[in-house]
Every structure is written in structure tokens, then in C-alpha cells.
Coordinates of C-alpha atoms and ligand atoms in Angstrom, one line a residue:
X1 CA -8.0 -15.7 -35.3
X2 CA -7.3 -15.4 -31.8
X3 CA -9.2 -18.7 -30.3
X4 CA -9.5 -21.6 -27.9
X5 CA -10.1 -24.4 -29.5
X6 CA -13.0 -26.7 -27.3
X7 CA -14.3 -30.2 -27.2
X8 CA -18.2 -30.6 -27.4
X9 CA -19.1 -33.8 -25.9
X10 CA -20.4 -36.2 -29.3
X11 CA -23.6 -36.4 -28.2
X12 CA -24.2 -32.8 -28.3
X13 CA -22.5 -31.9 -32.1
X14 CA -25.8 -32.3 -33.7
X15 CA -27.7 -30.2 -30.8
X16 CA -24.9 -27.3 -31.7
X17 CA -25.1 -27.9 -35.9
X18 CA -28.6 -27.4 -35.6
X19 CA -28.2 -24.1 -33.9
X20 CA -28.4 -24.6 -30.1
X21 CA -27.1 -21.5 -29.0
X22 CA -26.3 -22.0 -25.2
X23 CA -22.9 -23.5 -24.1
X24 CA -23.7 -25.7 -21.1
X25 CA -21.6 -27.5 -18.9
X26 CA -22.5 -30.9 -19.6
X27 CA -21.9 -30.3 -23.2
X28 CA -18.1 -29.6 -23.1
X29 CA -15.4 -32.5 -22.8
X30 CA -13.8 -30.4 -20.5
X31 CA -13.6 -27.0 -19.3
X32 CA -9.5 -26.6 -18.5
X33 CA -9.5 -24.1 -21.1
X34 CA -12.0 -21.7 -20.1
X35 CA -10.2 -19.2 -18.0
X36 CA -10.7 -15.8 -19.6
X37 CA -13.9 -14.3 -19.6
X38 CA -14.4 -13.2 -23.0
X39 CA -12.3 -15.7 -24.7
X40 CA -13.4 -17.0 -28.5
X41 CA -14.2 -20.6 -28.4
X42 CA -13.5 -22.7 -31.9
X43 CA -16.5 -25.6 -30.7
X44 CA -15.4 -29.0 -32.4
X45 CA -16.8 -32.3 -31.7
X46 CA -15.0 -35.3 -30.7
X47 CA -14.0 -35.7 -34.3
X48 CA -12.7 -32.5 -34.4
X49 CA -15.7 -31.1 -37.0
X50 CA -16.5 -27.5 -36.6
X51 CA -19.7 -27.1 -34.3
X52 CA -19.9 -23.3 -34.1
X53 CA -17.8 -20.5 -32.7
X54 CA -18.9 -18.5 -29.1
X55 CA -17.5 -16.8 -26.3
X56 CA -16.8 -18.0 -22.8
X57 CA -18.9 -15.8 -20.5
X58 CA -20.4 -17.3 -17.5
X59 CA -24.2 -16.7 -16.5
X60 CA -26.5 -18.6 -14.5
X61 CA -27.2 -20.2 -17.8
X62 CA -24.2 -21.9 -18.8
X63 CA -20.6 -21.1 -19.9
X64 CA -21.7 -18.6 -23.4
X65 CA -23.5 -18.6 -26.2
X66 CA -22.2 -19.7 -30.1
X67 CA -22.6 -16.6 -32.1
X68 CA -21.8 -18.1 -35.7
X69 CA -22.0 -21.2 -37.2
X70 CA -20.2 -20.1 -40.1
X71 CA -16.8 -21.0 -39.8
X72 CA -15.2 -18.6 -42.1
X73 CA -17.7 -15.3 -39.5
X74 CA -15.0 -13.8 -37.3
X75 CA -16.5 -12.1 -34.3
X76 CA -15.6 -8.6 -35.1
X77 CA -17.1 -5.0 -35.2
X78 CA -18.6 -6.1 -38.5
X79 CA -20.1 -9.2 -37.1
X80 CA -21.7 -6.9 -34.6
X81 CA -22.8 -4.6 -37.2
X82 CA -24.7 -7.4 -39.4
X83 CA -26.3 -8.3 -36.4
X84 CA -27.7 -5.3 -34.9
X85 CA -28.7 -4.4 -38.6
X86 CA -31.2 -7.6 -38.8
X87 CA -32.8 -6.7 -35.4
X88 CA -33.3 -3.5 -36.5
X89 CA -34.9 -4.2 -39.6
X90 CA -37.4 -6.6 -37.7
X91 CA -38.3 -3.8 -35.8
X92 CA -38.9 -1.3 -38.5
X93 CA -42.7 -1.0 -37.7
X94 CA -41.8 -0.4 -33.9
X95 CA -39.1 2.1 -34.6
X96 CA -41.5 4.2 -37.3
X97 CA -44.4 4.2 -34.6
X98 CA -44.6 7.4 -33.1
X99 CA -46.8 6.0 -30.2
X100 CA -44.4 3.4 -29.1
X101 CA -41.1 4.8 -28.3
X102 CA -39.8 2.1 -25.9
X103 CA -39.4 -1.4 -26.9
X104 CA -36.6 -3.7 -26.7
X105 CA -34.1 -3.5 -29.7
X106 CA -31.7 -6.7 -29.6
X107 CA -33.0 -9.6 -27.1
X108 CA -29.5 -11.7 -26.8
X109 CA -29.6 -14.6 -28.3
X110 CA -33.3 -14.5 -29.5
X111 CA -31.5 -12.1 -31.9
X112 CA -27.9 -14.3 -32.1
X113 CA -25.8 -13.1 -29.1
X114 CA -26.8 -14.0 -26.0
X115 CA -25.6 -12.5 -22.9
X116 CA -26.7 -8.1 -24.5
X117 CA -30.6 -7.2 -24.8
X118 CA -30.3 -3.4 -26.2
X119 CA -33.3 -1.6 -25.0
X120 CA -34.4 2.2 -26.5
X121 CA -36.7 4.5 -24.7
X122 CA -36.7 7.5 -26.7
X123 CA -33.5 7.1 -27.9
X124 CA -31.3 6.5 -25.2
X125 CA -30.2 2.7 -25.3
X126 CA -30.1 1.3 -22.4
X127 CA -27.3 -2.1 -22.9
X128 CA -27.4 -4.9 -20.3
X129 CA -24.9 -7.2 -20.0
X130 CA -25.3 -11.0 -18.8
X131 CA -22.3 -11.8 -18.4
X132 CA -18.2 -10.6 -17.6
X133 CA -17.2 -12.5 -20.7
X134 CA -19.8 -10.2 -23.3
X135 CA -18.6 -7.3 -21.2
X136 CA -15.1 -7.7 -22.6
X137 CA -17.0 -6.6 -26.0
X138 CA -18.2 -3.0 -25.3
X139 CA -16.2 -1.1 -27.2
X140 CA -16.8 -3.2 -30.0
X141 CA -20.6 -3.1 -29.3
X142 CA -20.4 0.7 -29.0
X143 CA -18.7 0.8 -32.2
X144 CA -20.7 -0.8 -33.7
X145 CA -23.8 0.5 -32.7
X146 CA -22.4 4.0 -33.4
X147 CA -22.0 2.9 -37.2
X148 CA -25.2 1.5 -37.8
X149 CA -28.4 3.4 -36.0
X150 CA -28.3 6.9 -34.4
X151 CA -28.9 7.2 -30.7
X152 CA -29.2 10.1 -28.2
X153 CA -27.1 8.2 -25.4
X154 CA -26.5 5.3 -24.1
X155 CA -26.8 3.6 -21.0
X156 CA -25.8 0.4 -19.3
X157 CA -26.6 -2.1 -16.5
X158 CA -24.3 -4.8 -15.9
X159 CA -26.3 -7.9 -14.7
X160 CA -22.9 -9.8 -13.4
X161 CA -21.4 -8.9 -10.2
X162 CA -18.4 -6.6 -10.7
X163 CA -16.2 -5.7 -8.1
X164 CA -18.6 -7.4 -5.5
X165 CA -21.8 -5.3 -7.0
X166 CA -24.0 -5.8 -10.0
X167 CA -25.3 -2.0 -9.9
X168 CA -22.9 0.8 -10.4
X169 CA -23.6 4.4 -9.1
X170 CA -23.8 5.8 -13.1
X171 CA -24.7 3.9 -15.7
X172 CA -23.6 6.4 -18.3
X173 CA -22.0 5.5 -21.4
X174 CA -21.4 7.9 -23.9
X175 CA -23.4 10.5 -26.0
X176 CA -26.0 13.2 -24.3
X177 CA -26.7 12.4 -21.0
X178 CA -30.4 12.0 -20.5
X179 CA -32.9 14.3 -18.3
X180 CA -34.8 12.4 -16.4
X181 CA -37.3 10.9 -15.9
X182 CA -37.2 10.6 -19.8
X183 CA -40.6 10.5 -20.9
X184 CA -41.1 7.8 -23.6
X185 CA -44.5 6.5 -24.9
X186 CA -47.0 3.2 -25.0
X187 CA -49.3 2.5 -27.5
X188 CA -50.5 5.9 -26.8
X189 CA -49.8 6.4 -23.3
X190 CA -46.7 7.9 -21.1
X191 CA -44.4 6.4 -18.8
X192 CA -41.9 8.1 -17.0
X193 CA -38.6 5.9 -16.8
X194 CA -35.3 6.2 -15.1
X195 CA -32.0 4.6 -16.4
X196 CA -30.0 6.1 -14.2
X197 CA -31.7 4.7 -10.8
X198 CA -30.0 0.7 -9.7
X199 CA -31.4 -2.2 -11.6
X200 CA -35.0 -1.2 -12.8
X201 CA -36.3 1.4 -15.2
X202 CA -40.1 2.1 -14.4
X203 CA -41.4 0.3 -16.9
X204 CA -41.5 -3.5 -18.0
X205 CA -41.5 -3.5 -21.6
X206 CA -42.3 -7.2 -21.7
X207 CA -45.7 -6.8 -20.8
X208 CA -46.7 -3.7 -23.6
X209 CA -49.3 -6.3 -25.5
X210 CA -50.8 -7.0 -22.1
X211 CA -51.1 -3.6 -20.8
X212 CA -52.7 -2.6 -24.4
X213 CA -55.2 -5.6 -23.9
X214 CA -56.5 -4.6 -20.4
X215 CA -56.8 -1.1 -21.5
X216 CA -58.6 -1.7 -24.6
X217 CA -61.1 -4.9 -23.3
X218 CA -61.1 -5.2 -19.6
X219 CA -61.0 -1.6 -18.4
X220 CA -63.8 0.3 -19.3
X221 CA -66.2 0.8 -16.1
X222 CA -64.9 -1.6 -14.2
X223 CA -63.2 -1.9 -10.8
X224 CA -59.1 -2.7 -11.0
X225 CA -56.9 -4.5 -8.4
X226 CA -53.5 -4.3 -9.6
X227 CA -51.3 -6.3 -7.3
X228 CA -47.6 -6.1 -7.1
X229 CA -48.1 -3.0 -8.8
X230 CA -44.2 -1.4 -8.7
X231 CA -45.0 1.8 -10.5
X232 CA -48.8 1.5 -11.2
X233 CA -48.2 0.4 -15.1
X234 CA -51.1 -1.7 -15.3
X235 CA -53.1 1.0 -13.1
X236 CA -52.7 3.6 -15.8
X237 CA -53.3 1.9 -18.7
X238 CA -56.8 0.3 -17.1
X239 CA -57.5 4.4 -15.8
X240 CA -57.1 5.8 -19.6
X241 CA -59.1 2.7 -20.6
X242 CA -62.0 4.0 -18.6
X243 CA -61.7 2.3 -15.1
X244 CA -64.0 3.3 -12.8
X245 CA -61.3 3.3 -10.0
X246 CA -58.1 1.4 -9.6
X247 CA -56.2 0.1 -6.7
X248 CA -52.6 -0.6 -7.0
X249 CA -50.4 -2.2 -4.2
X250 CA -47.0 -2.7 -3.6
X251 CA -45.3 -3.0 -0.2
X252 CA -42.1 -1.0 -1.6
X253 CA -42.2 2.6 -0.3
X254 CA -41.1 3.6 -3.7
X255 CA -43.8 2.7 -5.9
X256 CA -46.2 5.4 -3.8
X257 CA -44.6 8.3 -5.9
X258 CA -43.5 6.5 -8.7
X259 CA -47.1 5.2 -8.9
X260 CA -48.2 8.9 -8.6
X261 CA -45.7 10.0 -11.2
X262 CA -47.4 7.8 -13.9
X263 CA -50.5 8.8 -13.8
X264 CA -49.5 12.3 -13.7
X265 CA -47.6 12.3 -16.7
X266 CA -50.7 10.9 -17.9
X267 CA -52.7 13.3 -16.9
X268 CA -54.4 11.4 -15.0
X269 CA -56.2 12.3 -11.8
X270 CA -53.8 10.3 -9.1
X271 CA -56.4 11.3 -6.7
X272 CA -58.9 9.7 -7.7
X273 CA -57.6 6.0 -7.6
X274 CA -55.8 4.3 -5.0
X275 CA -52.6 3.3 -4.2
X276 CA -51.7 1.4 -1.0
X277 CA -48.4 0.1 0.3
X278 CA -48.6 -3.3 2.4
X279 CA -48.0 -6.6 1.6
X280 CA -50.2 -8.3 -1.0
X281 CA -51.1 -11.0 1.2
X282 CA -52.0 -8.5 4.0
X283 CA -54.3 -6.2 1.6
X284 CA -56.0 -9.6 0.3
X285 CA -57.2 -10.5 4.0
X286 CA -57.8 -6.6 4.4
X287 CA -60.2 -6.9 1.3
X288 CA -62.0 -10.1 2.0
X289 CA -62.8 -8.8 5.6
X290 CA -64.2 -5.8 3.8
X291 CA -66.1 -7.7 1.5
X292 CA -64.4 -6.1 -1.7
X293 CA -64.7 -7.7 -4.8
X294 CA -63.0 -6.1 -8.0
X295 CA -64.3 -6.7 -11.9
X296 CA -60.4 -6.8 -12.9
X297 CA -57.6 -8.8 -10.6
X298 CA -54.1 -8.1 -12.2
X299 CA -51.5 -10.6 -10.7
X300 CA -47.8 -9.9 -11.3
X301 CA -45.3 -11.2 -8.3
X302 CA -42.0 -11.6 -8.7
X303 CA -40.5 -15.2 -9.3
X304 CA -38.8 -15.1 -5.4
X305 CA -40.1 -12.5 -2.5
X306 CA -38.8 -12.5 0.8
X307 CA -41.1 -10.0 2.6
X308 CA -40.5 -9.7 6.4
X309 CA -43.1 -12.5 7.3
X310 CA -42.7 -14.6 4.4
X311 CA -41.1 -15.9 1.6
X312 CA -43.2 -16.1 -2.0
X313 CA -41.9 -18.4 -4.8
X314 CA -44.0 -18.5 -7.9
X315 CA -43.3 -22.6 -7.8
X316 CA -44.8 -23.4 -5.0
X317 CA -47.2 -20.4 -3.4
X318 CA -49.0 -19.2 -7.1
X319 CA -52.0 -21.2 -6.4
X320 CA -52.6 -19.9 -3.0
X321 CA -52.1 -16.4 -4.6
X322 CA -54.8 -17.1 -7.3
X323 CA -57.2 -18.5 -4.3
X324 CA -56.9 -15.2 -2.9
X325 CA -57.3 -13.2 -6.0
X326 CA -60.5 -15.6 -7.1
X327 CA -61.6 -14.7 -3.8
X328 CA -61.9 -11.1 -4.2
X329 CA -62.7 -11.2 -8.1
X330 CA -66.4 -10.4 -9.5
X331 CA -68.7 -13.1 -10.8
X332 CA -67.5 -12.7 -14.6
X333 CA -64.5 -10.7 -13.3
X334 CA -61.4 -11.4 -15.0
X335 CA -57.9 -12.1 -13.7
X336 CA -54.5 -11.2 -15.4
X337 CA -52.1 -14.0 -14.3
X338 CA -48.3 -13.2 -14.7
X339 CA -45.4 -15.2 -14.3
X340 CA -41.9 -15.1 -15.4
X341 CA -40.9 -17.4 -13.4
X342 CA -38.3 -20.4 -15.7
X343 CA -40.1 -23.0 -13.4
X344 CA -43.4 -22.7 -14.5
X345 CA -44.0 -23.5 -18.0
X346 CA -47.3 -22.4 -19.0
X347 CA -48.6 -26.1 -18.8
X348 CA -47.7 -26.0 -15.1
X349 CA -48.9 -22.4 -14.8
X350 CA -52.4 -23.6 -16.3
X351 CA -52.8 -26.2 -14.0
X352 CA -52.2 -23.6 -11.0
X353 CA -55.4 -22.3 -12.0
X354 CA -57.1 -25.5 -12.6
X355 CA -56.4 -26.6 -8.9
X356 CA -56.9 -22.9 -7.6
X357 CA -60.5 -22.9 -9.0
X358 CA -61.1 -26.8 -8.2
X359 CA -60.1 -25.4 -4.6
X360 CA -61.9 -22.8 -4.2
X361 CA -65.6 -24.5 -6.2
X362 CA -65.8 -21.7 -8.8
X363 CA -65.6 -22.4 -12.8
X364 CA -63.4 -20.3 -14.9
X365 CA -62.9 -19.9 -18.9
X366 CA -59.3 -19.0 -20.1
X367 CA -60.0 -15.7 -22.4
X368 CA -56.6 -14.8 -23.7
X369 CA -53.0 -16.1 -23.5
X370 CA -49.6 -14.1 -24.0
X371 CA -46.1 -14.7 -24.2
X372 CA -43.4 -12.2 -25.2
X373 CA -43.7 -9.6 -27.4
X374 CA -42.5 -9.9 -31.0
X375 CA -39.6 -7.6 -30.1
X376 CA -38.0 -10.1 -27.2
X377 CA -37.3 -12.3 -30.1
X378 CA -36.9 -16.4 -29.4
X379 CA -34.2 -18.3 -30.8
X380 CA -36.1 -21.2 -32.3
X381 CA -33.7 -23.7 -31.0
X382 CA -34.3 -22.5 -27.8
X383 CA -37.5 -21.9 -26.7
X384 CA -36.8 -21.8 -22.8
X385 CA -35.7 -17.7 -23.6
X386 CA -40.0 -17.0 -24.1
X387 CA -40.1 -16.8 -20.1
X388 CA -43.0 -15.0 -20.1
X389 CA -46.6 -16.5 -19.2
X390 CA -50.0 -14.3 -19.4
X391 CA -53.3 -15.8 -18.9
X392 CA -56.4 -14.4 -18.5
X393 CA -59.1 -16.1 -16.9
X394 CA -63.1 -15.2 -16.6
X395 CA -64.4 -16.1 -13.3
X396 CA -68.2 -17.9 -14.2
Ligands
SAH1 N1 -46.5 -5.5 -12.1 C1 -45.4 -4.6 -12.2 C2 -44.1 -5.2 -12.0 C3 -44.0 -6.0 -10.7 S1 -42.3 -6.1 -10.1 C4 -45.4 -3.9 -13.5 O1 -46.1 -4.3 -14.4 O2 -44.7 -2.9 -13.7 C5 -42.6 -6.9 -8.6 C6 -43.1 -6.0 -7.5 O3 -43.6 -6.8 -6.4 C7 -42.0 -5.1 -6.9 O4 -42.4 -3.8 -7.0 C8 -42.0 -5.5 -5.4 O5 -41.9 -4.4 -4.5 C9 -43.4 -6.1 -5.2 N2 -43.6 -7.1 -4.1 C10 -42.8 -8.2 -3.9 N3 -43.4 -8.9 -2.9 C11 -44.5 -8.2 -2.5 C12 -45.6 -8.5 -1.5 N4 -45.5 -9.5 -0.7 N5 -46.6 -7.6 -1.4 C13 -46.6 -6.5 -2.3 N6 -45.7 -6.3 -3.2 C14 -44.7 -7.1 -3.3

């Protein structure tokens, strides 16, 4: 086997032989060795006992992931093959559903190689790669892929900067090129994606338990704000749950027609809701000049904004964001609180609330509470990968 053989610091062998899948600087003896992106890494403690095998691929993270703890596992097309099959197989229900034809297929290390997330919308896989090192693997993913599920094409975004960029003009990889927008479906519902189009698709497929939930329970009748809104996803699903109107805003150009082409491919009346672009902040002051008040406030920034008057950071301005929403929120309204942001554990997130409502004199009840979805898989040794935080919270 073609390898480097690297030191883990002793402290750290019995964080790795339990399964610890991230290689982190402060973990390894030294890092002399690590030169070659992609390069196999033999882990060994300080007494020279096998700790796992990885690759060297540098993210934001850390310095790779293990991938085996099996000393005798080489990291070949088969190894690929064995663990694409097992991600599959916990999909089965997902892939057999004919209303849900996008969800994510392989969620890095949740799955057992970090630094890939496989993605299908319809059939075309969409493959995003973390790092330069997992890169060095594509035609070894491809393979493998090709020998154990059948795909219509497949696509690629490469989430490490390459030649100075991180997007590329085509994404294309190899099969049938797709049409798009492709249409793929929701729990029911349409959504018109791109893969082709820089680093976003349309659609957030992290959020499909949420969207079903304010369709189903928090919809019907009611008033919608949908802040943040990129391409209306949350707008949609509250329209075909029955919303009386919905407002969607986004101070991106873009999400105007994009917003317009999802409810369209809904068949949905775009017409009759509304979908403004300003600033958030902007539209909240707009609305509690007006005196608006909505039954349903969906919250969904972005971890880091710059906007041209001000920066956001979910850290340090989400409580002042939920003041605002409370604000304009119905007596027995409900908000949708989303955050992705690593910073904010949901203990932290929960006491955003607690001080925005303490602030602002109003009591609240917290009515439901999401992670990720089944099919971004956790590693259980590393729970930090579930960065996803839903609450939502009845205004009394
Ligand atoms: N909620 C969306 C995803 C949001 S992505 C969904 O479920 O699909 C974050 C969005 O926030 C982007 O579309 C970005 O344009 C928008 N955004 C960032 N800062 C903003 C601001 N200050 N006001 C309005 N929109 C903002």
C-alpha cells in the first residue's frame, strides 16, 4: 500500500480507536509529511499501534478524515463501492418515494468519508468536494458510483478553491447532461433546481422536514413572512398548505424570478403573494411603521451577511433579528428560527430567544425542534457535523 505513515499525538489514540473521524492539527506529532493533497495516511500512535487510515485533504476543518479503522481496508474503488452501498441502503424508503425525488445520498463522514456529500435530484448527482485532497479521488468515486447505483448524470461543485476559484463555469461530469431547471419533487411539491448555475442549486434540501411541517401545521389561513427567502422555498410550501398570502424577501435581485419560478411550477398563483427585494432589516422597519403583523415569521439568515449597510453574524446579531420578527408576529403567531451557523449550538440558540422575548416583555412556548434530516447522516463520534438548528416558537 502506497502510504505515509503519521504520528497521532498519545493523547488522542483512544479519541481515533473510538472512531473520531476528523484529523486535526493538534492531534498529529507533526505534520512534515503532509505535502500531497490526497495522500493515504497509516495513523499510529506514539507506540506505533494502528489508529486508523485517512487521507490528507485540507478543509477549514482540519487536515482529513480516517476512512477505515480496519487495518487490513485499502482505500480502493471497492472501498468506495461498500460505502456508497450502505448509504444507499439507509435510504431505500427515500429513493422508493415517488414524492421525494431530491434528498441527499452520501453526507461525508456522517456516512464514513468526509470531505464528498453526493446529492440526487431526479437522478442527476450532484458531488461536492470539501477538499483538494478528496478531489484527487474522482475517478475512483465515479467508478465507483457507476458500478453500484444508476444515475442520469452527474454533476459537481468543488468547495475548495482551484486555480484561484471555488466555482467553475460547467459543472458537468459525465452521463446525459441535464435540461434545466430539472424539475425534482418535495413531499408532494415541485421545485425547480439548477446545477449548473455557481455554488447554489434552488433548493436547500436540509430543511425538507421543516418545510413539510409549516405546510402541514402552520399554513393553513394564515399570514406568512418568509425572511431571507432566496427562492421562495418556504413561501410555496406555506401557499399549497393554504396560506392566505405570503411574503417572501430577499435583497438578492435573483430570488424575484426564481421566487416566481417556484411557485409557477407549482402552479401556484405568483400573483397573488408577495415578493419584495430589500434588506430584511429595512422591510422589518417598513412593516412595523405599517403596523403589519404576520400569523407565521420564518427566519432563515445566513451564518455571515455583509449587506451594503451592515454586516449580520448569526453569533452576535440573532437576538436583535428575533426582536424584530417578535415584533411583527401575531399574538399566538409562530416563528420558524433557523440557524446553521457552527457557533450557535442549539443551547445558545435557545437562549437567543430567551433574552429576545425577556427583551421585548412577551412569553413564548417552544412547539417544535429540528435538526437534520435522517438523510444528512451524523457520525456518532462526531456530533458537531448536525449544524442544523430549527425551533419553533408560539408567541403567547
Ligand atoms: N431560507 C432560504 C435560504 C436562505 S439563503 C431557503 O429556505 O431556501 C440566505 C439568503 O439570505 C440569500 O438568498 C441572501 O440573498 C439573503 N440575504 C442575506 N442577507 C440579507 C439581508 N440583509 N436581507 C435580505 N436578504 C438577505
Amino acid at each position: 500500500m502506497n502510504e505515509t505513515h503519521v504520528t497521532i499525538r498519545q493523547k488522542f489514540a483512544g479519541k481515533y480507536k473510538g472512531g473520531y473521524p476528523l484529523i486535526f492539527k493538534e492531534a498529529l506529532a507533526s505534520t512534515n509529511k503532509l505535502n500531497e493533497e490526497g495522500t493515504i495516511l497509516y495513523l499510529k500512535d506514539e507506540k506505533g499501534s494502528f489508529a486508523g487510515r485517512g487521507y490528507y485533504g485540507r478543509q477549514n476543518k482540519g487536515y482529513g478524515w480516517v476512512l477505515t479503522q480496519n487495518k487490513d481496508e485499502r482505500i480502493d474503488q471497492a472501498f468506495f463501492e461498500n460505502r456508497f452501498d450502505l448509504a444507499f441502503q439507509k435510504r431505500a424508503g427515500l429513493f422508493q418515494d415517488p414524492d421525494t425525488t431530491a434528498f441527499r445520498m452520501f453526507n461525508g463522514e456522517g456516512d464514513g468519508i468526509g470531505g464528498l456529500t453526493i446529492d440526487n435530484y431526479d437522478g442527476y448527482l450532484l458531488l461536492q468536494w470539501y477538499s483538494e485532497g478528496m478531489y484527487t479521488f474522482k475517478e475512483t468515486v465515479i467508478a465507483a458510483l457507476e458500478s453500484v447505483t444508476s444515475f442520469k448524470g452527474i454533476y459537481e461543485k468543488k468547495r475548495f478553491r482551484s486555480g484561484g476559484k471555488y466555482i467553475d463555469d460547467d459543472d458537468f461530469v459525465t452521463g446525459e447532461r441535464g435540461s434545466f431547471p430539472i424539475l425534482v419533487k418535495e413531499n408532494g411539491l415541485t421545485f425547480a433546481v439548477y446545477l449548473n448555475e455557481g455554488a447554489m442549486t434552488g433548493v436547500f434540501l436540509d430543511q425538507r422536514h421543516v418545510r413539510r411541517s409549516i405546510r402541514d401545521h402552520y399554513s393553513e389561513g394564515r399570514t406568512v413572512l418568509n425572511t431571507f427567502s432566496y427562492t421562495g422555498a418556504f413561501s410555496v410550501f406555506a401557499a399549497a398548505g393554504g396560506a392566505a398570502h405570503t411574503t417572501s424577501v430577499d435583497l438578492a435581485n435573483r430570488s424575484y424570478e426564481k421566487t416566481i419560478e417556484q411557485f409557477s411550477v407549482n402552479g401556484l398563483d405568483y400573483e397573488a403573494h408577495n415578493i419584495v427585494v430589500q434588506d430584511v432589516f429595512d422591510y422589518f422597519n417598513y412593516a412595523v411603521k405599517k403596523g403589519l403583523a404576520f400569523d407565521t415569521v420564518v427566519l432563515d439568515p445566513p451564518s455571515f451577511a455583509r449587506s451594503k449597510k451592515k454586516t449580520f453574524s448569526a453569533e452576535k446579531d440573532y437576538t436583535a433579528l428575533l426582536k424584530q420578527a417578535i415584533t411583527v408576529t401575531e399574538d399566538d403567531g409562530v416563528i420558524v428560527a433557523s440557524t446553521n451557523a457552527a457557533k450557535v449550538p442549539m443551547k445558545k440558540f435557545k437562549g437567543f430567544i430567551e433574552q429576545a422575548f425577556s427583551e421585548t416583555g412577551g412569553k413564548y412556548k417552544l412547539i417544535e425542534e429540528h435538526s437534520l434530516p435522517e438523510d444528512f447522516t451524523v457520525h456518532p463520534a462526531f456530533p458537531e457535523g448536525d449544524y442544523l438548528k430549527v425551533l419553533f416558537i408560539r408567541k403567547k
